[in-house]
Amino acid sequence: MAKRSWTQNRDAKAAKLDSIASMLDGKFVKTQNAKELLESVIKPGDKVVLEGDNQKQASFLSKVLASVDPQKVHDLHMIMSSVSRPEHLDIFETGIAKKLDFSFAGPQSTRISQMIADGTMEVGDIHTYLELYARLYVDLIPNVVLVAADKVDHDGNLYTGANTEETPAIVEAAAFKDGIVIVQANEVVDKVPRVDIPGDWVDIVVPADEPYQLEPLFTRDPQNVTELQILMGMMAIRGIYEKHNVQTVNHGVGFNTAAIELLLPTYGEQLGLKGKIVPNWEVNPTPTLIPAIESGWVKTIHSFGGEVGMENYIAHRPDIFFVGKDGTMRSNRAFGQMAGQYALDMFVGSTLQIDKYGNSSTVTNGRLSGFGGAPNMGSNPHGRRHSTPAWQSLRPDDDPLGKGQKLVVQMVETFGSNKKPVFVDHLDAEEVQKEAKLANVPIMIYSEDTTHIVTEEGIAYLYKTDSMAERQAAIEAIAGVTPVGLRSNPKQLADLRRRGIVALPEDLGVQRGQAKRSLLAAQNMDDLVKWSDGLYNPPAKFRSWS
Amino acid sequence: MAKRSWTQNRDAKAAKLDSIASMLDGKFVKTQNAKELLESVIKPGDKVVLEGDNQKQASFLSKVLASVDPQKVHDLHMIMSSVSRPEHLDIFETGIAKKLDFSFAGPQSTRISQMIADGTMEVGDIHTYLELYARLYVDLIPNVVLVAADKVDHDGNLYTGANTEETPAIVEAAAFKDGIVIVQANEVVDKVPRVDIPGDWVDIVVPADEPYQLEPLFTRDPQNVTELQILMGMMAIRGIYEKHNVQTVNHGVGFNTAAIELLLPTYGEQLGLKGKIVPNWEVNPTPTLIPAIESGWVKTIHSFGGEVGMENYIAHRPDIFFVGKDGTMRSNRAFGQMAGQYALDMFVGSTLQIDKYGNSSTVTNGRLSGFGGAPNMGSNPHGRRHSTPAWQSLRPDDDPLGKGQKLVVQMVETFGSNKKPVFVDHLDAEEVQKEAKLANVPIMIYSEDTTHIVTEEGIAYLYKTDSMAERQAAIEAIAGVTPVGLRSNPKQLADLRRRGIVALPEDLGVQRGQAKRSLLAAQNMDDLVKWSDGLYNPPAKFRSWS
């Protein structure tokens, strides 16, 4: 029997690198040769990871990829955690790419829907971030990864700084499996401020024509927080944070959770909760946390990614944030999601639709957005074995072999900004499943994992319900005048309140009249800057006063 | 109001490093100064991570830590994924340490039980590996980490090679939060073969007095595989691997799964399954996989850690394993567990006890072993959103909003090697909970996550059961002559078989008479060496022939 080769990947990589020897100066390829580079090292059908975090984008390399000759490079299997830029989808129209595995597609969610419907794109599947990274080591091992760095030295050592995000997780999968690691760099320097990724792991560096795209996705202007959101925030603080003694938390992006962050130093202080709840956070450095940090509520924050404008503030608060010896933040999306899943008492998020059972989704008609990290953090990790007071407070009374549960909280107003009811009998996601031919209905957070729902009406303690009928009744009770909510009746509500399954503001000692904007620790962006001692530097689009 | 300092951790670290300036040569401290070093940089009450993977041990640093003056260093909060060496517990008796958070304590499980009972040790909690790493970024952020490396260069760059294991995950938590990273190194070199961890992340290097302890924990000698295990393996291959079209898998450590590995190239080949099942693995490089690799069954393997004796074989099979540019393996326990949780169709493990409901545990009377990675891999990850044929094959028929499920398989003989029944009415773990005052019963894998149980009697397809009573009946049907098994009756068994909830060998087309040792692809260690073309080099204790 002829012996097989056991070095096919290594040989293929060596051949690819040989073919570009003439354009290589050490590990460096000139900016203007980037197109030829990609045409030489990416083969038809290759699995290619293109770094698109939801903040940082390898935008130079994505533009170059979109410019290659589809005769030379075609039918790629693209793996992207975030589909954010037009050319991320253009490559499917030109035939450069064929199949997509992804996690989140906020800005491009409508176009993805269309492209699936008309057959332009084949979707592998929708993932949470962590499971997409996991598959890079098992059944989606990449041939080529295209990533972005702030600075690189002449040996290829990378400084990725505050926006390290997913770069280490995707680079490692290629670097140790004979894949090719290609880096676009904002700047080439003699010495990087610190090494985030060893040069050993990098094959090719291309100086970019301009710095990588970076969006301030987690900034919420306090002036847009409404009094309904303040009311909901007060209920959450009393009825969930205090009640369950929550110590470790992730807040999703949104004004509901921004309201809570801005209420801790005021309303939380009035309640005497300072030092008693939420010292440890897994969350991006959201500016609305500044007042809580400055007034001593927050002890530590680990982050998935950075946030534009927060750099200097973070550098001056190393006791709070994860910061390197060079003085700038280090983020890590893979480890952040790992922490978000396994180390937290509570996930608090929002959604676009909740069905009568408590299943929720941000996938709506014509919009296949994916879920990012929400299903990972917003689910009960069955593999967890350590206990905390909050976790244990959800332990069922009647099962000697029972254990605690993660608090998964959905905060929604009963009607969305589009005036449509959030509470519905059937999720639009059920239709989307059929249209996009998905294996399952694209539910973001399942009913079985959802422990609390907060609306402007009250809180439903779903974990206390004993049957699906009771769960539905609890949801109806806080669903306001939506069609689902109109099924509730006073007798049922009274019974649910009596049994602690539903709480209205008055049950929690929350005074509706106190839910005023004046209760927020910061009224606007300028206030956040003042709280930060001038260290927070909001992006221009948030600077109304200058 | 006096301004608070926001750099207390950084200042504390600087003060510690200042105090040892006289013993520092760059980042290096002499071997003989290690005790004074630890007495200077570890303060009473510090959170200290001591690297004890279940294979690699920072054995020099653990010995030195056990030798420090308890007057100077005491009441430490130790964080150890694996408690493996005597001095890991000695430090609690001398008062150097007070509290322990851990994941696995195989060799020391009896002593831990005693020390908790007599109050020598306070246990924080028992974790899976991944959740322990997760907490390093949230509420168990370390002050000092003590880790082991193979080689280090003069800048502190580390080569950790095949046994990289958990080192990157624990170093990062300290390096970016003003903790102190102390490394024991087997060897100091001018240039490391490759950089596994950047020198930037390392504060102090101490050349060790001898190489770190490393155990071949995943080696199973084929000569000890029994014919009952072969029968169970044949059933599993037909009734699970083939039936569910399993592509991605983790095998726990044990002879049951070793039997399956050795049956793939023989029995699997007879069944025509080659190329159809289990191409992608997340597993340590177990020698019993060599025949399956050599005969083309296995396409890729990502590993948590290395395995002694497999180094040269792995170096010659880079298409299969994750290997660096230097030609040696890279492992990663954190990413491996992430993959084990989210990227696999199936986890197959074994246990010491299974209760009548299907809950299982390796914690038995007087033995608090912890669970390592089993609960993480052996649970249904609710955050998973991608679908595979195997996953989807467990989707309930009756729920339009339902989704697939991970296959979690327990393989046990009905009686253990101690002649005691594996199937019991109540787990010993229930008693251990009370004795060790644990928050919950230390169950390794819960009934709700267990989808299949395989014994020498047959397979119970637990995921098909509709009620706890039916689940109990299915377990009874394959529990042999244990007290639980004796409750089964022929009528019930016939009904369960008819409905596909229980399968006996004959239902699967498995011939008991074929379950002979001659069916194994390798009979002994020598056969494995031959399969490997002489590349596998078994540790001395497995070399009976030389």
mmCIF file with all atom_site columns, C-alpha atoms in Angstrom, chain A residues 105-271:
data_model
loop_
_atom_site.group_PDB
_atom_site.id
_atom_site.type_symbol
_atom_site.label_atom_id
_atom_site.label_alt_id
_atom_site.label_comp_id
_atom_site.label_asym_id
_atom_site.label_entity_id
_atom_site.label_seq_id
_atom_site.pdbx_PDB_ins_code
_atom_site.Cartn_x
_atom_site.Cartn_y
_atom_site.Cartn_z
_atom_site.occupancy
_atom_site.B_iso_or_equiv
_atom_site.pdbx_formal_charge
_atom_site.auth_seq_id
_atom_site.auth_comp_id
_atom_site.auth_asym_id
_atom_site.auth_atom_id
_atom_site.pdbx_PDB_model_num
ATOM 1   C CA . ALA A 1 105 ? -25.639 40.416 11.169 1.00 0.00 ? 105 ALA A CA 1
ATOM 2   C CA . GLY A 1 106 ? -27.164 43.545 12.633 1.00 0.00 ? 106 GLY A CA 1
ATOM 3   C CA . PRO A 1 107 ? -26.570 46.089 9.859  1.00 0.00 ? 107 PRO A CA 1
ATOM 4   C CA . GLN A 1 108 ? -26.816 43.518 7.064  1.00 0.00 ? 108 GLN A CA 1
ATOM 5   C CA . SER A 1 109 ? -29.683 41.403 8.389  1.00 0.00 ? 109 SER A CA 1
ATOM 6   C CA . THR A 1 110 ? -32.219 42.418 5.740  1.00 0.00 ? 110 THR A CA 1
ATOM 7   C CA . ARG A 1 111 ? -29.851 41.794 2.864  1.00 0.00 ? 111 ARG A CA 1
ATOM 8   C CA . ILE A 1 112 ? -28.845 38.367 4.214  1.00 0.00 ? 112 ILE A CA 1
ATOM 9   C CA . SER A 1 113 ? -32.511 37.385 4.254  1.00 0.00 ? 113 SER A CA 1
ATOM 10  C CA . GLN A 1 114 ? -32.872 38.389 0.641  1.00 0.00 ? 114 GLN A CA 1
ATOM 11  C CA . MET A 1 115 ? -29.699 36.647 -0.460 1.00 0.00 ? 115 MET A CA 1
ATOM 12  C CA . ILE A 1 116 ? -30.761 33.381 1.159  1.00 0.00 ? 116 ILE A CA 1
ATOM 13  C CA . ALA A 1 117 ? -34.215 33.651 -0.407 1.00 0.00 ? 117 ALA A CA 1
ATOM 14  C CA . ASP A 1 118 ? -32.819 34.187 -3.919 1.00 0.00 ? 118 ASP A CA 1
ATOM 15  C CA . GLY A 1 119 ? -30.148 31.520 -3.542 1.00 0.00 ? 119 GLY A CA 1
ATOM 16  C CA . THR A 1 120 ? -27.162 33.880 -3.746 1.00 0.00 ? 120 THR A CA 1
ATOM 17  C CA . MET A 1 121 ? -25.866 32.568 -0.475 1.00 0.00 ? 121 MET A CA 1
ATOM 18  C CA . GLU A 1 122 ? -25.855 29.226 1.281  1.00 0.00 ? 122 GLU A CA 1
ATOM 19  C CA . VAL A 1 123 ? -26.025 29.579 5.044  1.00 0.00 ? 123 VAL A CA 1
ATOM 20  C CA . GLY A 1 124 ? -24.186 26.966 7.049  1.00 0.00 ? 124 GLY A CA 1
ATOM 21  C CA . ASP A 1 125 ? -25.740 28.023 10.293 1.00 0.00 ? 125 ASP A CA 1
ATOM 22  C CA . ILE A 1 126 ? -26.301 30.809 12.804 1.00 0.00 ? 126 ILE A CA 1
ATOM 23  C CA . HIS A 1 127 ? -24.196 30.556 15.963 1.00 0.00 ? 127 HIS A CA 1
ATOM 24  C CA . THR A 1 128 ? -23.476 32.236 19.209 1.00 0.00 ? 128 THR A CA 1
ATOM 25  C CA . TYR A 1 129 ? -19.982 33.717 19.207 1.00 0.00 ? 129 TYR A CA 1
ATOM 26  C CA . LEU A 1 130 ? -18.566 31.045 21.477 1.00 0.00 ? 130 LEU A CA 1
ATOM 27  C CA . GLU A 1 131 ? -19.858 28.105 19.473 1.00 0.00 ? 131 GLU A CA 1
ATOM 28  C CA . LEU A 1 132 ? -18.531 29.607 16.250 1.00 0.00 ? 132 LEU A CA 1
ATOM 29  C CA . TYR A 1 133 ? -15.054 29.922 17.835 1.00 0.00 ? 133 TYR A CA 1
ATOM 30  C CA . ALA A 1 134 ? -15.440 26.364 19.172 1.00 0.00 ? 134 ALA A CA 1
ATOM 31  C CA . ARG A 1 135 ? -16.052 24.968 15.709 1.00 0.00 ? 135 ARG A CA 1
ATOM 32  C CA . LEU A 1 136 ? -12.805 26.545 14.442 1.00 0.00 ? 136 LEU A CA 1
ATOM 33  C CA . TYR A 1 137 ? -11.055 23.780 16.377 1.00 0.00 ? 137 TYR A CA 1
ATOM 34  C CA . VAL A 1 138 ? -13.286 20.910 15.329 1.00 0.00 ? 138 VAL A CA 1
ATOM 35  C CA . ASP A 1 139 ? -15.220 20.980 12.077 1.00 0.00 ? 139 ASP A CA 1
ATOM 36  C CA . LEU A 1 140 ? -14.648 24.495 10.722 1.00 0.00 ? 140 LEU A CA 1
ATOM 37  C CA . ILE A 1 141 ? -10.846 24.586 10.889 1.00 0.00 ? 141 ILE A CA 1
ATOM 38  C CA . PRO A 1 142 ? -9.816  27.534 8.696  1.00 0.00 ? 142 PRO A CA 1
ATOM 39  C CA . ASN A 1 143 ? -7.366  27.554 5.786  1.00 0.00 ? 143 ASN A CA 1
ATOM 40  C CA . VAL A 1 144 ? -6.878  31.310 5.986  1.00 0.00 ? 144 VAL A CA 1
ATOM 41  C CA . VAL A 1 145 ? -7.700  33.927 8.609  1.00 0.00 ? 145 VAL A CA 1
ATOM 42  C CA . LEU A 1 146 ? -7.819  37.655 7.889  1.00 0.00 ? 146 LEU A CA 1
ATOM 43  C CA . VAL A 1 147 ? -7.521  39.796 11.021 1.00 0.00 ? 147 VAL A CA 1
ATOM 44  C CA . ALA A 1 148 ? -6.816  43.360 12.125 1.00 0.00 ? 148 ALA A CA 1
ATOM 45  C CA . ALA A 1 149 ? -4.225  44.786 14.521 1.00 0.00 ? 149 ALA A CA 1
ATOM 46  C CA . ASP A 1 150 ? -3.420  48.273 15.781 1.00 0.00 ? 150 ASP A CA 1
ATOM 47  C CA . LYS A 1 151 ? 0.336   47.944 15.685 1.00 0.00 ? 151 LYS A CA 1
ATOM 48  C CA . VAL A 1 152 ? 2.821   45.368 14.512 1.00 0.00 ? 152 VAL A CA 1
ATOM 49  C CA . ASP A 1 153 ? 6.591   45.159 14.937 1.00 0.00 ? 153 ASP A CA 1
ATOM 50  C CA . HIS A 1 154 ? 9.077   43.865 12.404 1.00 0.00 ? 154 HIS A CA 1
ATOM 51  C CA . ASP A 1 155 ? 8.812   40.316 13.757 1.00 0.00 ? 155 ASP A CA 1
ATOM 52  C CA . GLY A 1 156 ? 5.039   40.324 13.369 1.00 0.00 ? 156 GLY A CA 1
ATOM 53  C CA . ASN A 1 157 ? 4.221   40.673 17.076 1.00 0.00 ? 157 ASN A CA 1
ATOM 54  C CA . LEU A 1 158 ? 0.766   42.206 17.339 1.00 0.00 ? 158 LEU A CA 1
ATOM 55  C CA . TYR A 1 159 ? -0.656  44.870 19.588 1.00 0.00 ? 159 TYR A CA 1
ATOM 56  C CA . THR A 1 160 ? -4.430  44.619 19.435 1.00 0.00 ? 160 THR A CA 1
ATOM 57  C CA . GLY A 1 161 ? -5.101  46.573 22.624 1.00 0.00 ? 161 GLY A CA 1
ATOM 58  C CA . ALA A 1 162 ? -8.584  47.450 23.799 1.00 0.00 ? 162 ALA A CA 1
ATOM 59  C CA . ASN A 1 163 ? -10.095 45.799 20.749 1.00 0.00 ? 163 ASN A CA 1
ATOM 60  C CA . THR A 1 164 ? -8.315  42.494 21.003 1.00 0.00 ? 164 THR A CA 1
ATOM 61  C CA . GLU A 1 165 ? -11.800 40.938 20.938 1.00 0.00 ? 165 GLU A CA 1
ATOM 62  C CA . GLU A 1 166 ? -11.856 37.680 18.958 1.00 0.00 ? 166 GLU A CA 1
ATOM 63  C CA . THR A 1 167 ? -8.445  37.983 17.285 1.00 0.00 ? 167 THR A CA 1
ATOM 64  C CA . PRO A 1 168 ? -6.560  35.503 19.545 1.00 0.00 ? 168 PRO A CA 1
ATOM 65  C CA . ALA A 1 169 ? -9.254  32.833 19.281 1.00 0.00 ? 169 ALA A CA 1
ATOM 66  C CA . ILE A 1 170 ? -9.345  32.850 15.488 1.00 0.00 ? 170 ILE A CA 1
ATOM 67  C CA . VAL A 1 171 ? -5.589  33.268 14.985 1.00 0.00 ? 171 VAL A CA 1
ATOM 68  C CA . GLU A 1 172 ? -4.780  30.271 17.195 1.00 0.00 ? 172 GLU A CA 1
ATOM 69  C CA . ALA A 1 173 ? -7.049  27.982 15.176 1.00 0.00 ? 173 ALA A CA 1
ATOM 70  C CA . ALA A 1 174 ? -5.079  28.719 12.004 1.00 0.00 ? 174 ALA A CA 1
ATOM 71  C CA . ALA A 1 175 ? -1.592  29.171 13.449 1.00 0.00 ? 175 ALA A CA 1
ATOM 72  C CA . PHE A 1 176 ? -1.507  25.676 14.940 1.00 0.00 ? 176 PHE A CA 1
ATOM 73  C CA . LYS A 1 177 ? -3.212  23.818 12.099 1.00 0.00 ? 177 LYS A CA 1
ATOM 74  C CA . ASP A 1 178 ? -1.180  24.958 9.112  1.00 0.00 ? 178 ASP A CA 1
ATOM 75  C CA . GLY A 1 179 ? -3.640  27.688 8.197  1.00 0.00 ? 179 GLY A CA 1
ATOM 76  C CA . ILE A 1 180 ? -2.351  31.056 6.968  1.00 0.00 ? 180 ILE A CA 1
ATOM 77  C CA . VAL A 1 181 ? -2.629  34.054 9.279  1.00 0.00 ? 181 VAL A CA 1
ATOM 78  C CA . ILE A 1 182 ? -2.815  37.376 7.441  1.00 0.00 ? 182 ILE A CA 1
ATOM 79  C CA . VAL A 1 183 ? -2.910  40.602 9.437  1.00 0.00 ? 183 VAL A CA 1
ATOM 80  C CA . GLN A 1 184 ? -3.793  44.113 8.365  1.00 0.00 ? 184 GLN A CA 1
ATOM 81  C CA . ALA A 1 185 ? -2.011  46.626 10.584 1.00 0.00 ? 185 ALA A CA 1
ATOM 82  C CA . ASN A 1 186 ? -2.822  50.243 11.275 1.00 0.00 ? 186 ASN A CA 1
ATOM 83  C CA . GLU A 1 187 ? 0.800   50.969 12.003 1.00 0.00 ? 187 GLU A CA 1
ATOM 84  C CA . VAL A 1 188 ? 4.216   49.316 11.805 1.00 0.00 ? 188 VAL A CA 1
ATOM 85  C CA . VAL A 1 189 ? 6.459   50.162 14.751 1.00 0.00 ? 189 VAL A CA 1
ATOM 86  C CA . ASP A 1 190 ? 9.873   49.154 16.054 1.00 0.00 ? 190 ASP A CA 1
ATOM 87  C CA . LYS A 1 191 ? 8.412   47.990 19.350 1.00 0.00 ? 191 LYS A CA 1
ATOM 88  C CA . VAL A 1 192 ? 4.771   47.291 20.122 1.00 0.00 ? 192 VAL A CA 1
ATOM 89  C CA . PRO A 1 193 ? 3.416   48.706 23.416 1.00 0.00 ? 193 PRO A CA 1
ATOM 90  C CA . ARG A 1 194 ? 2.793   45.140 24.477 1.00 0.00 ? 194 ARG A CA 1
ATOM 91  C CA . VAL A 1 195 ? 2.453   41.792 22.728 1.00 0.00 ? 195 VAL A CA 1
ATOM 92  C CA . ASP A 1 196 ? -1.151  40.654 22.486 1.00 0.00 ? 196 ASP A CA 1
ATOM 93  C CA . ILE A 1 197 ? -0.418  37.951 19.920 1.00 0.00 ? 197 ILE A CA 1
ATOM 94  C CA . PRO A 1 198 ? 3.084   36.524 19.369 1.00 0.00 ? 198 PRO A CA 1
ATOM 95  C CA . GLY A 1 199 ? 4.694   37.146 15.986 1.00 0.00 ? 199 GLY A CA 1
ATOM 96  C CA . ASP A 1 200 ? 5.302   33.400 15.841 1.00 0.00 ? 200 ASP A CA 1
ATOM 97  C CA . TRP A 1 201 ? 1.637   32.911 15.110 1.00 0.00 ? 201 TRP A CA 1
ATOM 98  C CA . VAL A 1 202 ? 1.567   35.374 12.200 1.00 0.00 ? 202 VAL A CA 1
ATOM 99  C CA . ASP A 1 203 ? 2.491   34.548 8.618  1.00 0.00 ? 203 ASP A CA 1
ATOM 100 C CA . ILE A 1 204 ? 1.866   37.748 6.662  1.00 0.00 ? 204 ILE A CA 1
ATOM 101 C CA . VAL A 1 205 ? 1.415   41.400 7.592  1.00 0.00 ? 205 VAL A CA 1
ATOM 102 C CA . VAL A 1 206 ? -0.011  44.040 5.257  1.00 0.00 ? 206 VAL A CA 1
ATOM 103 C CA . PRO A 1 207 ? 0.047   47.692 6.308  1.00 0.00 ? 207 PRO A CA 1
ATOM 104 C CA . ALA A 1 208 ? -3.520  48.924 5.796  1.00 0.00 ? 208 ALA A CA 1
ATOM 105 C CA . ASP A 1 209 ? -4.439  51.967 3.721  1.00 0.00 ? 209 ASP A CA 1
ATOM 106 C CA . GLU A 1 210 ? -6.372  53.372 6.675  1.00 0.00 ? 210 GLU A CA 1
ATOM 107 C CA . PRO A 1 211 ? -7.068  52.310 10.277 1.00 0.00 ? 211 PRO A CA 1
ATOM 108 C CA . TYR A 1 212 ? -9.547  49.480 10.686 1.00 0.00 ? 212 TYR A CA 1
ATOM 109 C CA . GLN A 1 213 ? -13.201 50.401 11.072 1.00 0.00 ? 213 GLN A CA 1
ATOM 110 C CA . LEU A 1 214 ? -14.233 50.715 14.715 1.00 0.00 ? 214 LEU A CA 1
ATOM 111 C CA . GLU A 1 215 ? -17.762 51.565 15.875 1.00 0.00 ? 215 GLU A CA 1
ATOM 112 C CA . PRO A 1 216 ? -18.920 52.873 19.272 1.00 0.00 ? 216 PRO A CA 1
ATOM 113 C CA . LEU A 1 217 ? -21.715 50.336 19.486 1.00 0.00 ? 217 LEU A CA 1
ATOM 114 C CA . PHE A 1 218 ? -22.198 50.336 23.240 1.00 0.00 ? 218 PHE A CA 1
ATOM 115 C CA . THR A 1 219 ? -22.628 54.051 23.857 1.00 0.00 ? 219 THR A CA 1
ATOM 116 C CA . ARG A 1 220 ? -26.097 55.141 24.994 1.00 0.00 ? 220 ARG A CA 1
ATOM 117 C CA . ASP A 1 221 ? -26.822 58.837 25.462 1.00 0.00 ? 221 ASP A CA 1
ATOM 118 C CA . PRO A 1 222 ? -28.572 59.294 28.852 1.00 0.00 ? 222 PRO A CA 1
ATOM 119 C CA . GLN A 1 223 ? -30.778 61.989 27.368 1.00 0.00 ? 223 GLN A CA 1
ATOM 120 C CA . ASN A 1 224 ? -32.674 59.295 25.485 1.00 0.00 ? 224 ASN A CA 1
ATOM 121 C CA . VAL A 1 225 ? -33.567 57.261 28.566 1.00 0.00 ? 225 VAL A CA 1
ATOM 122 C CA . THR A 1 226 ? -37.325 57.500 29.075 1.00 0.00 ? 226 THR A CA 1
ATOM 123 C CA . GLU A 1 227 ? -39.286 57.596 32.319 1.00 0.00 ? 227 GLU A CA 1
ATOM 124 C CA . LEU A 1 228 ? -40.860 54.239 31.495 1.00 0.00 ? 228 LEU A CA 1
ATOM 125 C CA . GLN A 1 229 ? -37.372 52.792 31.288 1.00 0.00 ? 229 GLN A CA 1
ATOM 126 C CA . ILE A 1 230 ? -36.557 54.403 34.621 1.00 0.00 ? 230 ILE A CA 1
ATOM 127 C CA . LEU A 1 231 ? -39.638 52.821 36.162 1.00 0.00 ? 231 LEU A CA 1
ATOM 128 C CA . MET A 1 232 ? -38.628 49.424 34.792 1.00 0.00 ? 232 MET A CA 1
ATOM 129 C CA . GLY A 1 233 ? -35.091 49.940 36.054 1.00 0.00 ? 233 GLY A CA 1
ATOM 130 C CA . MET A 1 234 ? -36.348 50.717 39.565 1.00 0.00 ? 234 MET A CA 1
ATOM 131 C CA . MET A 1 235 ? -38.478 47.587 39.532 1.00 0.00 ? 235 MET A CA 1
ATOM 132 C CA . ALA A 1 236 ? -35.548 45.496 38.351 1.00 0.00 ? 236 ALA A CA 1
ATOM 133 C CA . ILE A 1 237 ? -33.236 46.844 41.051 1.00 0.00 ? 237 ILE A CA 1
ATOM 134 C CA . ARG A 1 238 ? -35.730 46.115 43.817 1.00 0.00 ? 238 ARG A CA 1
ATOM 135 C CA . GLY A 1 239 ? -37.407 43.041 42.471 1.00 0.00 ? 239 GLY A CA 1
ATOM 136 C CA . ILE A 1 240 ? -34.418 41.258 40.991 1.00 0.00 ? 240 ILE A CA 1
ATOM 137 C CA . TYR A 1 241 ? -30.986 42.708 41.853 1.00 0.00 ? 241 TYR A CA 1
ATOM 138 C CA . GLU A 1 242 ? -31.825 43.212 45.526 1.00 0.00 ? 242 GLU A CA 1
ATOM 139 C CA . LYS A 1 243 ? -34.219 40.303 45.946 1.00 0.00 ? 243 LYS A CA 1
ATOM 140 C CA . HIS A 1 244 ? -31.790 37.739 44.530 1.00 0.00 ? 244 HIS A CA 1
ATOM 141 C CA . ASN A 1 245 ? -28.611 39.317 45.901 1.00 0.00 ? 245 ASN A CA 1
ATOM 142 C CA . VAL A 1 246 ? -27.028 39.497 42.456 1.00 0.00 ? 246 VAL A CA 1
ATOM 143 C CA . GLN A 1 247 ? -23.230 39.870 42.509 1.00 0.00 ? 247 GLN A CA 1
ATOM 144 C CA . THR A 1 248 ? -22.080 39.165 38.941 1.00 0.00 ? 248 THR A CA 1
ATOM 145 C CA . VAL A 1 249 ? -23.836 40.406 35.860 1.00 0.00 ? 249 VAL A CA 1
ATOM 146 C CA . ASN A 1 250 ? -23.869 41.103 32.149 1.00 0.00 ? 250 ASN A CA 1
ATOM 147 C CA . HIS A 1 251 ? -26.012 43.865 30.708 1.00 0.00 ? 251 HIS A CA 1
ATOM 148 C CA . GLY A 1 252 ? -27.053 43.650 27.088 1.00 0.00 ? 252 GLY A CA 1
ATOM 149 C CA . VAL A 1 253 ? -26.882 46.743 24.936 1.00 0.00 ? 253 VAL A CA 1
ATOM 150 C CA . GLY A 1 254 ? -29.854 49.020 25.358 1.00 0.00 ? 254 GLY A CA 1
ATOM 151 C CA . PHE A 1 255 ? -31.525 51.884 27.142 1.00 0.00 ? 255 PHE A CA 1
ATOM 152 C CA . ASN A 1 256 ? -33.257 49.613 29.657 1.00 0.00 ? 256 ASN A CA 1
ATOM 153 C CA . THR A 1 257 ? -29.988 48.450 31.124 1.00 0.00 ? 257 THR A CA 1
ATOM 154 C CA . ALA A 1 258 ? -28.404 51.903 30.697 1.00 0.00 ? 258 ALA A CA 1
ATOM 155 C CA . ALA A 1 259 ? -31.195 53.182 32.932 1.00 0.00 ? 259 ALA A CA 1
ATOM 156 C CA . ILE A 1 260 ? -30.271 50.656 35.614 1.00 0.00 ? 260 ILE A CA 1
ATOM 157 C CA . GLU A 1 261 ? -26.607 51.640 35.388 1.00 0.00 ? 261 GLU A CA 1
ATOM 158 C CA . LEU A 1 262 ? -27.587 55.293 35.890 1.00 0.00 ? 262 LEU A CA 1
ATOM 159 C CA . LEU A 1 263 ? -29.948 54.473 38.775 1.00 0.00 ? 263 LEU A CA 1
ATOM 160 C CA . LEU A 1 264 ? -27.465 52.550 40.911 1.00 0.00 ? 264 LEU A CA 1
ATOM 161 C CA . PRO A 1 265 ? -25.738 55.675 42.335 1.00 0.00 ? 265 PRO A CA 1
ATOM 162 C CA . THR A 1 266 ? -29.087 57.383 43.062 1.00 0.00 ? 266 THR A CA 1
ATOM 163 C CA . TYR A 1 267 ? -31.987 55.013 43.588 1.00 0.00 ? 267 TYR A CA 1
ATOM 164 C CA . GLY A 1 268 ? -29.695 52.140 44.565 1.00 0.00 ? 268 GLY A CA 1
ATOM 165 C CA . GLU A 1 269 ? -27.988 54.396 47.097 1.00 0.00 ? 269 GLU A CA 1
ATOM 166 C CA . GLN A 1 270 ? -31.371 55.403 48.571 1.00 0.00 ? 270 GLN A CA 1
ATOM 167 C CA . LEU A 1 271 ? -32.172 51.727 49.033 1.00 0.00 ? 271 LEU A CA 1
#
